[in-house]
Amino acid sequence: MSDRHLRELVARIIGGEQLSLEEALELADKTGPEELWAAADELRRRVHGDRFDYCSIINARSGKCSENCRFCAQSSRYQTAIETYDRVDYQEVRRQALENESHGVERFSLVTAGREVAAADLDAFATMYERLGEETGLSLCASMGFLTPEKARRLVDAGVRRYHCNLETCRSFFAEVCTTHSWQDKVETIKIARQAGMDICSGGIIGLGESFRQRLELAVELRDLGVLSIPINILTPIPGTPLAERPELTIEDVLTAIALFRLTNPAAVIRLAGGRARFGVGQYRFFLAGANGAIVGNYLTTAGNSIAEDIGMIESLGYRPMACNKE
């Protein structure tokens, strides 16, 4: 596709036109990779400017998960070398929250392993959120498995303003990744969180064995759900899990995925999450192909870059932090 046609496409998307799945596939097929990445970054600049959305997470309950997600080190069904605990100490939560805030990170989330959190444990986590709301200026997020309306309201009352529930992969591939719950189960929790007044963060993992088409199916499904924060994880094959031997994606694979997620989701923050660190300095190319957000610091069971390094490199690309209102 010529530069002129790409510029016209970007203009049409800004004007409200949506790419269908077939159009996105055709675009990828007929456009050189460099031109595709550049068009996605132009769309990002036109819609979002130079604003960058930083967030961070803490593994608030680790391991012993009943589910059988084939990529996950925290499943009790697999033998992996991770630390397990039922609930992180609040002083560690506070320490990490304040450290992230001191670097200019806007958002902070407690993330728990497991299908769901029992009501008594949720109350304990809600108390942590209440204290964080008093002691920090961070916008608070939660990722605590499946919700009921009552649990969602408890989190909102504690100050949580965003709920994270990754679809992980598209509907058509989901059963190849997990059979102990369904894609629709995740959608129902997204709906419950939204009905309770939280906005939504939901994305997935690329490199699970899905086809290129299925990767784009996920991008379109997230758009159709109205998700405006889309974390993209790149599979890190973990010894002991069923996907330990999966071939790793190339940096070109990831750049193209990011570009197409941007072109199909122009209004969303496309947020790089786990798996990017293995690309070294090359990972920062992702923020010139349509991405404009990142989880900084460590992830759940894998280490990330230092926060200062990430922010320094991202700011060198011309970005500035995205203003974030706690309410």
mmCIF file of C-alpha atoms in Angstrom:
data_model
loop_
_atom_site.group_PDB
_atom_site.id
_atom_site.type_symbol
_atom_site.label_atom_id
_atom_site.label_comp_id
_atom_site.label_asym_id
_atom_site.label_seq_id
_atom_site.Cartn_x
_atom_site.Cartn_y
_atom_site.Cartn_z
ATOM 1 C CA MET A 1 0.000 0.000 0.000
ATOM 2 C CA SER A 2 1.381 3.420 -0.934
ATOM 3 C CA ASP A 3 2.256 6.115 1.598
ATOM 4 C CA ARG A 4 -0.614 8.213 0.294
ATOM 5 C CA HIS A 5 -3.122 5.419 0.848
ATOM 6 C CA LEU A 6 -1.747 4.805 4.344
ATOM 7 C CA ARG A 7 -2.114 8.494 5.196
ATOM 8 C CA GLU A 8 -5.667 8.414 3.890
ATOM 9 C CA LEU A 9 -6.369 5.307 5.981
ATOM 10 C CA VAL A 10 -5.049 6.978 9.134
ATOM 11 C CA ALA A 11 -7.243 10.007 8.416
ATOM 12 C CA ARG A 12 -10.303 7.797 7.953
ATOM 13 C CA ILE A 13 -9.645 5.964 11.217
ATOM 14 C CA ILE A 14 -9.291 9.291 13.027
ATOM 15 C CA GLY A 15 -12.601 10.261 11.443
ATOM 16 C CA GLY A 16 -14.298 7.261 13.019
ATOM 17 C CA GLU A 17 -13.899 4.491 10.460
ATOM 18 C CA GLN A 18 -13.232 1.058 11.974
ATOM 19 C CA LEU A 19 -11.051 -1.591 10.395
ATOM 20 C CA SER A 20 -12.796 -4.927 10.064
ATOM 21 C CA LEU A 21 -10.858 -8.109 10.722
ATOM 22 C CA GLU A 22 -10.613 -8.807 6.992
ATOM 23 C CA GLU A 23 -9.428 -5.275 6.274
ATOM 24 C CA ALA A 24 -6.748 -5.540 8.957
ATOM 25 C CA LEU A 25 -5.533 -8.831 7.488
ATOM 26 C CA GLU A 26 -5.443 -7.335 4.008
ATOM 27 C CA LEU A 27 -3.576 -4.289 5.307
ATOM 28 C CA ALA A 28 -0.918 -6.488 6.891
ATOM 29 C CA ASP A 29 -0.608 -8.514 3.699
ATOM 30 C CA LYS A 30 -0.292 -5.541 1.317
ATOM 31 C CA THR A 31 1.851 -3.175 3.400
ATOM 32 C CA GLY A 32 5.568 -3.403 4.083
ATOM 33 C CA PRO A 33 6.332 -3.875 7.789
ATOM 34 C CA GLU A 34 8.208 -0.585 8.199
ATOM 35 C CA GLU A 35 5.396 1.337 6.525
ATOM 36 C CA LEU A 36 2.780 -0.419 8.684
ATOM 37 C CA TRP A 37 4.651 0.387 11.914
ATOM 38 C CA ALA A 38 5.075 4.019 10.838
ATOM 39 C CA ALA A 39 1.375 4.381 9.984
ATOM 40 C CA ALA A 40 0.398 3.007 13.405
ATOM 41 C CA ASP A 41 2.744 5.433 15.129
ATOM 42 C CA GLU A 42 1.344 8.322 13.109
ATOM 43 C CA LEU A 43 -2.144 7.323 14.256
ATOM 44 C CA ARG A 44 -0.915 7.154 17.854
ATOM 45 C CA ARG A 45 0.569 10.658 17.613
ATOM 46 C CA ARG A 46 -2.558 12.080 15.978
ATOM 47 C CA VAL A 47 -4.919 10.615 18.592
ATOM 48 C CA HIS A 48 -2.841 10.579 21.789
ATOM 49 C CA GLY A 49 -0.013 13.032 21.174
ATOM 50 C CA ASP A 50 3.091 12.447 23.266
ATOM 51 C CA ARG A 51 1.256 11.229 26.378
ATOM 52 C CA PHE A 52 2.463 7.966 27.903
ATOM 53 C CA ASP A 53 0.571 5.879 30.455
ATOM 54 C CA TYR A 54 2.749 4.238 33.130
ATOM 55 C CA CYS A 55 1.417 1.669 35.564
ATOM 56 C CA SER A 56 2.859 -0.907 37.943
ATOM 57 C CA ILE A 57 1.679 -4.058 39.698
ATOM 58 C CA ILE A 58 2.461 -6.130 42.772
ATOM 59 C CA ASN A 59 1.906 -9.862 43.059
ATOM 60 C CA ALA A 60 -0.458 -9.719 46.030
ATOM 61 C CA ARG A 61 -1.192 -13.460 46.187
ATOM 62 C CA SER A 62 1.212 -15.839 44.480
ATOM 63 C CA GLY A 63 0.754 -19.356 43.167
ATOM 64 C CA LYS A 64 -1.563 -22.216 44.159
ATOM 65 C CA CYS A 65 -4.043 -21.295 41.423
ATOM 66 C CA SER A 66 -6.690 -23.908 40.610
ATOM 67 C CA GLU A 67 -6.885 -22.995 36.913
ATOM 68 C CA ASN A 68 -5.001 -24.726 34.099
ATOM 69 C CA CYS A 69 -3.875 -21.795 31.909
ATOM 70 C CA ARG A 70 -1.096 -23.447 29.926
ATOM 71 C CA PHE A 71 1.253 -20.443 29.995
ATOM 72 C CA CYS A 72 1.105 -19.698 33.719
ATOM 73 C CA ALA A 73 3.742 -20.424 36.361
ATOM 74 C CA GLN A 74 1.181 -19.843 39.116
ATOM 75 C CA SER A 75 -1.047 -22.812 38.302
ATOM 76 C CA SER A 76 -0.952 -25.516 40.994
ATOM 77 C CA ARG A 77 -1.115 -28.087 38.190
ATOM 78 C CA TYR A 78 2.445 -27.403 37.020
ATOM 79 C CA GLN A 79 5.813 -27.765 38.696
ATOM 80 C CA THR A 80 7.448 -24.331 38.546
ATOM 81 C CA ALA A 81 10.013 -22.647 40.746
ATOM 82 C CA ILE A 82 7.988 -19.723 42.056
ATOM 83 C CA GLU A 83 7.444 -18.396 45.548
ATOM 84 C CA THR A 84 3.911 -18.947 46.870
ATOM 85 C CA TYR A 85 2.064 -16.952 49.522
ATOM 86 C CA ASP A 86 -1.541 -16.159 50.383
ATOM 87 C CA ARG A 87 -1.335 -12.410 50.917
ATOM 88 C CA VAL A 88 1.451 -9.881 50.603
ATOM 89 C CA ASP A 89 2.239 -7.769 53.653
ATOM 90 C CA TYR A 90 0.828 -4.251 53.489
ATOM 91 C CA GLN A 91 4.186 -2.667 54.293
ATOM 92 C CA GLU A 92 5.619 -4.226 51.137
ATOM 93 C CA VAL A 93 2.622 -2.973 49.151
ATOM 94 C CA ARG A 94 3.133 0.521 50.564
ATOM 95 C CA ARG A 95 6.890 0.451 49.901
ATOM 96 C CA GLN A 96 6.456 -0.504 46.255
ATOM 97 C CA ALA A 97 3.580 1.925 45.746
ATOM 98 C CA LEU A 98 5.570 4.867 47.108
ATOM 99 C CA GLU A 99 8.646 3.899 45.096
ATOM 100 C CA ASN A 100 6.638 3.768 41.883
ATOM 101 C CA GLU A 101 4.904 7.049 42.669
ATOM 102 C CA SER A 102 8.274 8.714 43.286
ATOM 103 C CA HIS A 103 9.234 7.875 39.681
ATOM 104 C CA GLY A 104 6.052 9.439 38.298
ATOM 105 C CA VAL A 105 4.086 6.208 37.784
ATOM 106 C CA GLU A 106 0.371 7.037 37.798
ATOM 107 C CA ARG A 107 -1.335 3.690 38.417
ATOM 108 C CA PHE A 108 -0.804 0.800 40.838
ATOM 109 C CA SER A 109 -2.544 -2.568 40.968
ATOM 110 C CA LEU A 110 -2.744 -5.495 43.351
ATOM 111 C CA VAL A 111 -2.837 -8.739 41.356
ATOM 112 C CA THR A 112 -3.891 -12.043 42.893
ATOM 113 C CA ALA A 113 -3.401 -15.549 41.569
ATOM 114 C CA GLY A 114 -6.452 -17.785 41.538
ATOM 115 C CA ARG A 115 -9.884 -18.086 40.014
ATOM 116 C CA GLU A 116 -11.358 -15.572 42.460
ATOM 117 C CA VAL A 117 -10.788 -14.009 45.858
ATOM 118 C CA ALA A 118 -12.907 -15.106 48.832
ATOM 119 C CA ALA A 119 -14.974 -12.374 50.465
ATOM 120 C CA ALA A 120 -12.874 -12.328 53.666
ATOM 121 C CA ASP A 121 -9.639 -11.994 51.694
ATOM 122 C CA LEU A 122 -11.202 -9.325 49.509
ATOM 123 C CA ASP A 123 -11.972 -7.320 52.623
ATOM 124 C CA ALA A 124 -8.304 -7.503 53.617
ATOM 125 C CA PHE A 125 -7.211 -6.302 50.186
ATOM 126 C CA ALA A 126 -9.883 -3.581 50.256
ATOM 127 C CA THR A 127 -8.379 -2.305 53.492
ATOM 128 C CA MET A 128 -5.005 -2.101 51.740
ATOM 129 C CA TYR A 129 -6.589 -0.052 48.971
ATOM 130 C CA GLU A 130 -8.170 2.285 51.489
ATOM 131 C CA ARG A 131 -4.808 2.871 53.146
ATOM 132 C CA LEU A 132 -3.109 3.400 49.779
ATOM 133 C CA GLY A 133 -5.757 5.980 48.951
ATOM 134 C CA GLU A 134 -4.852 7.841 52.123
ATOM 135 C CA GLU A 135 -1.074 7.523 51.789
ATOM 136 C CA THR A 136 -0.484 7.968 48.047
ATOM 137 C CA GLY A 137 -1.835 9.898 45.080
ATOM 138 C CA LEU A 138 -1.903 6.826 42.853
ATOM 139 C CA SER A 139 -4.872 5.749 40.767
ATOM 140 C CA LEU A 140 -5.757 2.299 42.091
ATOM 141 C CA CYS A 141 -6.437 -0.763 39.963
ATOM 142 C CA ALA A 142 -7.260 -4.375 40.796
ATOM 143 C CA SER A 143 -6.808 -7.742 39.125
ATOM 144 C CA MET A 144 -8.477 -10.347 41.339
ATOM 145 C CA GLY A 145 -10.055 -12.946 39.100
ATOM 146 C CA PHE A 146 -13.751 -13.406 38.607
ATOM 147 C CA LEU A 147 -16.128 -10.953 40.251
ATOM 148 C CA THR A 148 -19.617 -10.889 41.626
ATOM 149 C CA PRO A 149 -21.500 -7.570 41.751
ATOM 150 C CA GLU A 150 -20.965 -7.499 45.529
ATOM 151 C CA LYS A 151 -17.195 -7.947 45.217
ATOM 152 C CA ALA A 152 -17.020 -5.307 42.511
ATOM 153 C CA ARG A 153 -18.877 -2.802 44.714
ATOM 154 C CA ARG A 154 -16.531 -3.563 47.631
ATOM 155 C CA LEU A 155 -13.533 -2.701 45.476
ATOM 156 C CA VAL A 156 -15.128 0.499 44.210
ATOM 157 C CA ASP A 157 -15.977 1.538 47.759
ATOM 158 C CA ALA A 158 -12.301 0.973 48.678
ATOM 159 C CA GLY A 159 -11.148 3.363 45.959
ATOM 160 C CA VAL A 160 -10.443 1.047 43.004
ATOM 161 C CA ARG A 161 -11.196 2.800 39.734
ATOM 162 C CA ARG A 162 -9.988 0.279 37.138
ATOM 163 C CA TYR A 163 -10.357 -3.490 36.888
ATOM 164 C CA HIS A 164 -7.995 -5.714 34.944
ATOM 165 C CA CYS A 165 -9.126 -9.003 33.436
ATOM 166 C CA ASN A 166 -7.169 -10.202 30.418
ATOM 167 C CA LEU A 167 -9.031 -12.149 27.770
ATOM 168 C CA GLU A 168 -5.568 -13.726 27.154
ATOM 169 C CA THR A 169 -6.466 -14.776 23.621
ATOM 170 C CA CYS A 170 -9.382 -14.680 21.216
ATOM 171 C CA ARG A 171 -12.578 -16.660 21.678
ATOM 172 C CA SER A 172 -11.738 -19.114 18.874
ATOM 173 C CA PHE A 173 -8.384 -20.122 20.422
ATOM 174 C CA PHE A 174 -9.219 -19.880 24.117
ATOM 175 C CA ALA A 175 -9.902 -23.591 24.707
ATOM 176 C CA GLU A 176 -6.367 -24.350 23.466
ATOM 177 C CA VAL A 177 -5.028 -22.248 26.340
ATOM 178 C CA CYS A 178 -7.406 -22.966 29.236
ATOM 179 C CA THR A 179 -10.293 -25.364 29.904
ATOM 180 C CA THR A 180 -11.116 -24.638 33.576
ATOM 181 C CA HIS A 181 -12.892 -21.418 32.645
ATOM 182 C CA SER A 182 -14.052 -19.830 29.419
ATOM 183 C CA TRP A 183 -13.544 -16.699 27.359
ATOM 184 C CA GLN A 184 -17.152 -15.800 28.149
ATOM 185 C CA ASP A 185 -16.472 -16.090 31.894
ATOM 186 C CA LYS A 186 -13.898 -13.321 31.487
ATOM 187 C CA VAL A 187 -16.293 -11.171 29.493
ATOM 188 C CA GLU A 188 -18.898 -11.514 32.244
ATOM 189 C CA THR A 189 -16.435 -10.243 34.862
ATOM 190 C CA ILE A 190 -15.548 -7.311 32.586
ATOM 191 C CA LYS A 191 -19.259 -6.463 32.387
ATOM 192 C CA ILE A 192 -19.701 -6.718 36.172
ATOM 193 C CA ALA A 193 -16.699 -4.451 36.798
ATOM 194 C CA ARG A 194 -17.969 -1.873 34.316
ATOM 195 C CA GLN A 195 -21.473 -1.943 35.773
ATOM 196 C CA ALA A 196 -19.958 -1.234 39.204
ATOM 197 C CA GLY A 197 -18.344 1.921 37.820
ATOM 198 C CA MET A 198 -14.806 0.766 37.093
ATOM 199 C CA ASP A 199 -13.141 1.276 33.764
ATOM 200 C CA ILE A 200 -11.523 -1.749 32.143
ATOM 201 C CA CYS A 201 -8.019 -2.946 31.362
ATOM 202 C CA SER A 202 -7.966 -6.104 29.266
ATOM 203 C CA GLY A 203 -5.574 -7.548 26.729
ATOM 204 C CA GLY A 204 -3.752 -10.777 26.213
ATOM 205 C CA ILE A 205 -0.636 -12.743 25.422
ATOM 206 C CA ILE A 206 0.754 -13.116 21.929
ATOM 207 C CA GLY A 207 2.861 -16.117 20.973
ATOM 208 C CA LEU A 208 0.695 -18.794 22.621
ATOM 209 C CA GLY A 209 0.405 -20.689 19.350
ATOM 210 C CA GLU A 210 -2.469 -18.646 17.946
ATOM 211 C CA SER A 211 -2.559 -17.879 14.235
ATOM 212 C CA PHE A 212 -1.935 -14.375 12.927
ATOM 213 C CA ARG A 213 -5.642 -14.118 12.193
ATOM 214 C CA GLN A 214 -6.504 -15.140 15.752
ATOM 215 C CA ARG A 215 -4.132 -12.492 17.080
ATOM 216 C CA LEU A 216 -6.169 -9.918 15.180
ATOM 217 C CA GLU A 217 -9.436 -11.486 16.316
ATOM 218 C CA LEU A 218 -8.397 -10.606 19.865
ATOM 219 C CA ALA A 219 -7.706 -6.997 18.847
ATOM 220 C CA VAL A 220 -11.181 -6.684 17.320
ATOM 221 C CA GLU A 221 -12.894 -8.414 20.258
ATOM 222 C CA LEU A 222 -11.300 -5.941 22.680
ATOM 223 C CA ARG A 223 -12.463 -3.040 20.527
ATOM 224 C CA ASP A 224 -15.986 -4.437 20.395
ATOM 225 C CA LEU A 225 -15.962 -4.635 24.218
ATOM 226 C CA GLY A 226 -14.983 -0.959 24.403
ATOM 227 C CA VAL A 227 -11.692 -1.615 26.218
ATOM 228 C CA LEU A 228 -9.496 1.495 26.402
ATOM 229 C CA SER A 229 -6.447 0.021 28.157
ATOM 230 C CA ILE A 230 -5.014 -2.982 26.311
ATOM 231 C CA PRO A 231 -1.929 -4.676 27.789
ATOM 232 C CA ILE A 232 0.015 -6.824 25.355
ATOM 233 C CA ASN A 233 2.155 -9.548 26.895
ATOM 234 C CA ILE A 234 4.710 -11.480 24.849
ATOM 235 C CA LEU A 235 4.870 -15.114 25.906
ATOM 236 C CA THR A 236 7.837 -15.952 28.089
ATOM 237 C CA PRO A 237 7.982 -19.766 27.937
ATOM 238 C CA ILE A 238 8.327 -20.869 31.573
ATOM 239 C CA PRO A 239 9.922 -24.241 32.456
ATOM 240 C CA GLY A 240 7.375 -26.590 33.959
ATOM 241 C CA THR A 241 4.400 -25.203 32.031
ATOM 242 C CA PRO A 242 2.881 -26.887 28.954
ATOM 243 C CA LEU A 243 4.097 -23.997 26.760
ATOM 244 C CA ALA A 244 7.698 -24.199 27.970
ATOM 245 C CA GLU A 245 8.923 -25.175 24.497
ATOM 246 C CA ARG A 246 6.906 -22.695 22.455
ATOM 247 C CA PRO A 247 9.069 -20.885 19.854
ATOM 248 C CA GLU A 248 9.589 -17.258 20.800
ATOM 249 C CA LEU A 249 8.228 -14.453 18.631
ATOM 250 C CA THR A 250 10.636 -12.233 16.730
ATOM 251 C CA ILE A 251 10.755 -8.517 17.347
ATOM 252 C CA GLU A 252 9.186 -8.025 13.888
ATOM 253 C CA ASP A 253 6.261 -10.255 14.916
ATOM 254 C CA VAL A 254 5.685 -8.108 17.984
ATOM 255 C CA LEU A 255 6.017 -4.789 16.138
ATOM 256 C CA THR A 256 3.436 -5.886 13.583
ATOM 257 C CA ALA A 257 1.028 -7.066 16.276
ATOM 258 C CA ILE A 258 1.326 -3.746 18.122
ATOM 259 C CA ALA A 259 0.761 -1.784 14.940
ATOM 260 C CA LEU A 260 -2.406 -3.694 14.124
ATOM 261 C CA PHE A 261 -3.731 -3.466 17.672
ATOM 262 C CA ARG A 262 -3.253 0.311 17.367
ATOM 263 C CA LEU A 263 -4.918 0.547 13.961
ATOM 264 C CA THR A 264 -7.934 -1.432 15.166
ATOM 265 C CA ASN A 265 -8.082 0.302 18.579
ATOM 266 C CA PRO A 266 -7.205 3.956 17.909
ATOM 267 C CA ALA A 267 -8.643 5.355 21.158
ATOM 268 C CA ALA A 268 -7.054 2.791 23.484
ATOM 269 C CA VAL A 269 -3.791 2.881 25.392
ATOM 270 C CA ILE A 270 -1.790 0.008 23.907
ATOM 271 C CA ARG A 271 0.293 -1.054 26.901
ATOM 272 C CA LEU A 272 3.395 -3.257 26.711
ATOM 273 C CA ALA A 273 3.574 -5.693 29.589
ATOM 274 C CA GLY A 274 5.438 -8.938 30.288
ATOM 275 C CA GLY A 275 7.983 -10.377 27.894
ATOM 276 C CA ARG A 276 9.404 -7.196 26.385
ATOM 277 C CA ALA A 277 12.613 -7.183 28.423
ATOM 278 C CA ARG A 278 14.138 -10.053 26.436
ATOM 279 C CA PHE A 279 14.443 -7.742 23.429
ATOM 280 C CA GLY A 280 16.860 -5.480 25.311
ATOM 281 C CA VAL A 281 17.105 -1.959 23.937
ATOM 282 C CA GLY A 282 15.106 -3.112 20.914
ATOM 283 C CA GLN A 283 11.962 -3.200 23.048
ATOM 284 C CA TYR A 284 11.736 0.586 22.897
ATOM 285 C CA ARG A 285 10.953 0.317 19.179
ATOM 286 C CA PHE A 286 7.515 -0.892 20.293
ATOM 287 C CA PHE A 287 6.734 2.670 21.378
ATOM 288 C CA LEU A 288 7.394 3.851 17.836
ATOM 289 C CA ALA A 289 4.947 1.353 16.316
ATOM 290 C CA GLY A 290 1.746 2.409 18.056
ATOM 291 C CA ALA A 291 2.168 1.520 21.744
ATOM 292 C CA ASN A 292 1.835 4.360 24.271
ATOM 293 C CA GLY A 293 1.780 2.676 27.654
ATOM 294 C CA ALA A 294 3.704 0.153 29.709
ATOM 295 C CA ILE A 295 3.766 -1.763 32.934
ATOM 296 C CA VAL A 296 7.040 -0.750 34.558
ATOM 297 C CA GLY A 297 8.986 -2.522 37.293
ATOM 298 C CA ASN A 298 8.617 -6.261 37.818
ATOM 299 C CA TYR A 299 5.748 -8.414 36.578
ATOM 300 C CA LEU A 300 4.123 -11.325 38.406
ATOM 301 C CA THR A 301 6.704 -14.089 38.091
ATOM 302 C CA THR A 302 9.273 -12.463 35.783
ATOM 303 C CA ALA A 303 11.577 -9.497 36.267
ATOM 304 C CA GLY A 304 11.285 -6.291 34.264
ATOM 305 C CA ASN A 305 13.603 -3.375 33.634
ATOM 306 C CA SER A 306 14.414 -0.827 36.311
ATOM 307 C CA ILE A 307 11.757 1.873 36.480
ATOM 308 C CA ALA A 308 14.304 4.643 36.043
ATOM 309 C CA GLU A 309 15.750 2.941 32.945
ATOM 310 C CA ASP A 310 12.327 2.471 31.383
ATOM 311 C CA ILE A 311 11.194 6.024 32.005
ATOM 312 C CA GLY A 312 14.495 7.487 30.814
ATOM 313 C CA MET A 313 14.389 5.537 27.552
ATOM 314 C CA ILE A 314 10.705 6.290 26.955
ATOM 315 C CA GLU A 315 11.147 10.011 27.599
ATOM 316 C CA SER A 316 14.077 10.021 25.163
ATOM 317 C CA LEU A 317 11.516 9.088 22.474
ATOM 318 C CA GLY A 318 9.638 12.333 23.144
ATOM 319 C CA TYR A 319 6.951 11.087 25.518
ATOM 320 C CA ARG A 320 5.648 12.736 28.660
ATOM 321 C CA PRO A 321 3.577 11.136 31.439
ATOM 322 C CA MET A 322 -0.172 10.977 30.925
ATOM 323 C CA ALA A 323 -2.051 13.015 33.536
ATOM 324 C CA CYS A 324 -4.089 10.722 35.721
ATOM 325 C CA ASN A 325 -7.007 11.722 37.936
ATOM 326 C CA LYS A 326 -7.653 9.459 40.924
ATOM 327 C CA GLU A 327 -11.381 9.809 40.545
#
